[in-house]
Every structure is written in structure tokens, then in C-alpha cells.
PDB file of C-alpha atoms in Angstrom:
ATOM      1  CA  UNK A 206      32.609  15.130  16.591  1.00  0.00           C
ATOM      2  CA  UNK A 207      33.937  18.059  18.638  1.00  0.00           C
ATOM      3  CA  UNK A 208      36.333  18.958  15.824  1.00  0.00           C
ATOM      4  CA  UNK A 209      33.442  18.984  13.374  1.00  0.00           C
ATOM      5  CA  UNK A 210      31.504  21.339  15.661  1.00  0.00           C
ATOM      6  CA  UNK A 211      34.510  23.652  15.943  1.00  0.00           C
ATOM      7  CA  UNK A 212      34.887  23.673  12.162  1.00  0.00           C
ATOM      8  CA  UNK A 213      31.211  24.489  11.734  1.00  0.00           C
ATOM      9  CA  UNK A 214      31.572  27.387  14.180  1.00  0.00           C
ATOM     10  CA  UNK A 215      34.547  28.730  12.221  1.00  0.00           C
ATOM     11  CA  UNK A 216      32.720  28.344   8.934  1.00  0.00           C
ATOM     12  CA  UNK A 217      30.051  30.727  10.228  1.00  0.00           C
ATOM     13  CA  UNK A 218      32.639  33.347  11.206  1.00  0.00           C
ATOM     14  CA  UNK A 219      33.163  36.461   9.064  1.00  0.00           C
ATOM     15  CA  UNK A 220      35.255  35.875   5.947  1.00  0.00           C
ATOM     16  CA  UNK A 221      37.724  38.663   6.768  1.00  0.00           C
ATOM     17  CA  UNK A 222      40.634  38.826   9.122  1.00  0.00           C
ATOM     18  CA  UNK A 223      41.302  42.020  11.027  1.00  0.00           C
ATOM     19  CA  UNK A 224      44.067  43.964   9.313  1.00  0.00           C
ATOM     20  CA  UNK A 225      44.674  47.224  11.161  1.00  0.00           C
ATOM     21  CA  UNK A 226      47.630  48.147   8.914  1.00  0.00           C
ATOM     22  CA  UNK A 227      45.467  47.965   5.772  1.00  0.00           C
ATOM     23  CA  UNK A 228      42.702  49.933   7.483  1.00  0.00           C
ATOM     24  CA  UNK A 229      45.195  52.641   8.474  1.00  0.00           C
ATOM     25  CA  UNK A 230      46.645  52.733   4.948  1.00  0.00           C
ATOM     26  CA  UNK A 231      43.151  53.001   3.481  1.00  0.00           C
ATOM     27  CA  UNK A 232      42.239  55.792   5.901  1.00  0.00           C
ATOM     28  CA  UNK A 233      45.448  57.628   4.948  1.00  0.00           C
ATOM     29  CA  UNK A 234      44.674  57.209   1.251  1.00  0.00           C
ATOM     30  CA  UNK A 235      41.183  58.641   1.725  1.00  0.00           C
ATOM     31  CA  UNK A 236      42.571  61.547   3.735  1.00  0.00           C
ATOM     32  CA  UNK A 237      44.771  62.246   0.711  1.00  0.00           C
ATOM     33  CA  UNK A 238      41.755  61.992  -1.580  1.00  0.00           C
ATOM     34  CA  UNK A 239      39.917  64.476   0.646  1.00  0.00           C
ATOM     35  CA  UNK A 240      42.901  66.838   0.536  1.00  0.00           C
ATOM     36  CA  UNK A 241      42.895  66.749  -3.254  1.00  0.00           C
ATOM     37  CA  UNK A 242      39.143  66.674  -3.871  1.00  0.00           C
ATOM     38  CA  UNK A 243      37.589  69.102  -6.343  1.00  0.00           C
ATOM     39  CA  UNK A 244      34.345  69.652  -4.458  1.00  0.00           C
ATOM     40  CA  UNK A 245      33.236  70.151  -0.862  1.00  0.00           C
ATOM     41  CA  UNK A 246      30.963  67.121  -1.232  1.00  0.00           C
ATOM     42  CA  UNK A 247      33.905  64.871  -2.128  1.00  0.00           C
ATOM     43  CA  UNK A 248      36.033  66.323   0.684  1.00  0.00           C
ATOM     44  CA  UNK A 249      33.288  65.345   3.126  1.00  0.00           C
ATOM     45  CA  UNK A 250      32.750  61.902   1.599  1.00  0.00           C
ATOM     46  CA  UNK A 251      36.430  61.014   1.860  1.00  0.00           C
ATOM     47  CA  UNK A 252      36.681  62.399   5.401  1.00  0.00           C
ATOM     48  CA  UNK A 253      33.777  60.146   6.372  1.00  0.00           C
ATOM     49  CA  UNK A 254      35.660  57.239   4.798  1.00  0.00           C
ATOM     50  CA  UNK A 255      38.609  58.084   7.067  1.00  0.00           C
ATOM     51  CA  UNK A 256      36.335  58.005  10.113  1.00  0.00           C
ATOM     52  CA  UNK A 257      34.677  54.783   8.976  1.00  0.00           C
ATOM     53  CA  UNK A 258      38.046  53.044   8.512  1.00  0.00           C
ATOM     54  CA  UNK A 259      39.388  54.245  11.839  1.00  0.00           C
ATOM     55  CA  UNK A 260      36.322  53.709  14.029  1.00  0.00           C
ATOM     56  CA  UNK A 261      34.731  50.770  12.264  1.00  0.00           C
ATOM     57  CA  UNK A 262      31.014  49.985  12.097  1.00  0.00           C
ATOM     58  CA  UNK A 263      30.593  50.076  15.888  1.00  0.00           C
ATOM     59  CA  UNK A 264      32.119  53.572  16.109  1.00  0.00           C
ATOM     60  CA  UNK A 265      30.056  56.469  17.397  1.00  0.00           C
ATOM     61  CA  UNK A 266      30.610  58.500  14.212  1.00  0.00           C
ATOM     62  CA  UNK A 267      30.434  55.673  11.671  1.00  0.00           C
ATOM     63  CA  UNK A 268      28.160  56.548   8.746  1.00  0.00           C
ATOM     64  CA  UNK A 269      27.590  53.869   6.119  1.00  0.00           C
ATOM     65  CA  UNK A 270      25.914  56.355   3.753  1.00  0.00           C
ATOM     66  CA  UNK A 271      29.077  57.455   1.907  1.00  0.00           C
ATOM     67  CA  UNK A 272      30.430  53.895   2.017  1.00  0.00           C
ATOM     68  CA  UNK A 273      33.017  52.011   3.997  1.00  0.00           C
ATOM     69  CA  UNK A 274      36.182  51.285   2.012  1.00  0.00           C
ATOM     70  CA  UNK A 275      37.430  49.158   4.931  1.00  0.00           C
ATOM     71  CA  UNK A 276      34.334  46.960   4.994  1.00  0.00           C
ATOM     72  CA  UNK A 277      36.130  43.630   4.621  1.00  0.00           C
ATOM     73  CA  UNK A 278      39.316  44.530   6.504  1.00  0.00           C
ATOM     74  CA  UNK A 279      38.168  44.253  10.114  1.00  0.00           C
ATOM     75  CA  UNK A 280      36.227  46.126  12.774  1.00  0.00           C
ATOM     76  CA  UNK A 281      38.055  49.444  12.414  1.00  0.00           C
ATOM     77  CA  UNK A 282      41.702  50.393  12.791  1.00  0.00           C
ATOM     78  CA  UNK A 283      41.199  51.677  16.338  1.00  0.00           C
ATOM     79  CA  UNK A 284      39.570  48.558  17.797  1.00  0.00           C
ATOM     80  CA  UNK A 285      41.816  46.261  15.729  1.00  0.00           C
ATOM     81  CA  UNK A 286      45.082  47.970  16.755  1.00  0.00           C
ATOM     82  CA  UNK A 287      47.332  47.348  19.710  1.00  0.00           C
ATOM     83  CA  UNK A 288      46.471  49.559  22.697  1.00  0.00           C
ATOM     84  CA  UNK A 289      49.720  51.542  22.359  1.00  0.00           C
ATOM     85  CA  UNK A 290      48.728  52.660  18.830  1.00  0.00           C
ATOM     86  CA  UNK A 291      45.147  53.667  19.556  1.00  0.00           C
ATOM     87  CA  UNK A 292      45.859  57.163  20.909  1.00  0.00           C
ATOM     88  CA  UNK A 293      47.416  58.269  17.592  1.00  0.00           C
ATOM     89  CA  UNK A 294      44.493  56.790  15.643  1.00  0.00           C
ATOM     90  CA  UNK A 295      41.938  58.368  17.971  1.00  0.00           C
ATOM     91  CA  UNK A 296      43.649  61.729  17.385  1.00  0.00           C
ATOM     92  CA  UNK A 297      43.399  61.265  13.619  1.00  0.00           C
ATOM     93  CA  UNK A 298      39.716  60.331  13.944  1.00  0.00           C
ATOM     94  CA  UNK A 299      39.061  63.413  16.093  1.00  0.00           C
ATOM     95  CA  UNK A 300      40.745  65.639  13.521  1.00  0.00           C
ATOM     96  CA  UNK A 301      38.713  63.980  10.737  1.00  0.00           C
ATOM     97  CA  UNK A 302      35.503  64.754  12.659  1.00  0.00           C
ATOM     98  CA  UNK A 303      36.609  68.378  13.059  1.00  0.00           C
ATOM     99  CA  UNK A 304      37.452  68.590   9.362  1.00  0.00           C
ATOM    100  CA  UNK A 305      34.110  67.014   8.451  1.00  0.00           C
ATOM    101  CA  UNK A 306      32.309  69.741  10.416  1.00  0.00           C
ATOM    102  CA  UNK A 307      34.438  72.518   8.857  1.00  0.00           C
ATOM    103  CA  UNK A 308      32.377  74.681   6.482  1.00  0.00           C
ATOM    104  CA  UNK A 309      35.413  76.068   4.641  1.00  0.00           C
ATOM    105  CA  UNK A 310      36.564  73.353   2.212  1.00  0.00           C
ATOM    106  CA  UNK A 311      40.063  74.839   1.998  1.00  0.00           C
ATOM    107  CA  UNK A 312      40.497  74.446   5.770  1.00  0.00           C
ATOM    108  CA  UNK A 313      38.967  70.955   5.662  1.00  0.00           C
ATOM    109  CA  UNK A 314      41.387  69.958   2.890  1.00  0.00           C
ATOM    110  CA  UNK A 315      44.343  71.278   4.894  1.00  0.00           C
ATOM    111  CA  UNK A 316      43.236  69.208   7.889  1.00  0.00           C
ATOM    112  CA  UNK A 317      42.839  66.163   5.630  1.00  0.00           C
ATOM    113  CA  UNK A 318      46.420  66.601   4.473  1.00  0.00           C
ATOM    114  CA  UNK A 319      47.586  66.696   8.097  1.00  0.00           C
ATOM    115  CA  UNK A 320      45.591  63.537   8.828  1.00  0.00           C
ATOM    116  CA  UNK A 321      47.181  61.771   5.863  1.00  0.00           C
ATOM    117  CA  UNK A 322      50.654  62.684   7.100  1.00  0.00           C
ATOM    118  CA  UNK A 323      49.918  61.577  10.665  1.00  0.00           C
ATOM    119  CA  UNK A 324      48.560  58.207   9.526  1.00  0.00           C
ATOM    120  CA  UNK A 325      51.491  57.580   7.190  1.00  0.00           C
ATOM    121  CA  UNK A 326      53.993  57.697  10.093  1.00  0.00           C
TER     122      UNK A 326
END
């Protein structure tokens, strides 16, 4: 009976498994999309995707409005990563927030390119 109860508890668990590597790759891809976007609106949308993938839904700057391309991959690359990798990811998230607040789309796109490079390492 205890095994059946444990199975029932697992059956109610989320259907995804945390995959920090996929979340980081997705964030990097969206940073690249932001860097190559044709409009300021798309630069901002993709930068928010970067933040959403890095911070996850519990993150202070998470915004579901533009979407969350990492929705089924875990709770965010930062919380799902090993402690020794979090500082790099937190730096990328901070730069994405700065880029998101940047009013000059050319500067925001340059920052997005830097974010993409930093996440690809």
C-alpha cells in the first residue's frame, strides 16, 4: 500500500524534469534573437524570454506576458543549476534586465549579443 501511495504522489508531480542546460541554451538562443530583432518590441520580448528562462516563474523579474519558452523545462536555469554556475547566470540575467531597460535598441541589441556569448560558454 505504501508503494501505491508513493506512486500516486509522483503521478501528481509536474510532468517536466529540471533541465538547466536546455534552459541556458534556450536563453542563449533568445538573446541571439534579441540581438538580431528587427524592432525594439521584439528586442524587448526576447530579452524578457532570456530573463524568464534564467530566473524561472518564481524570479523577481519574471513576466509571463511575453511568454516563457522554458515553461516545461524546469524552475529556471538559475535555481536549477549547481551553485558554482549560478553567479555566471545571475550576471547574464542582470545584463538582460539592463538591456531590457535600455531605450536605445542598438545598445540593447549589442548587450543581447554579449549575453548570448556569455551563455554559450
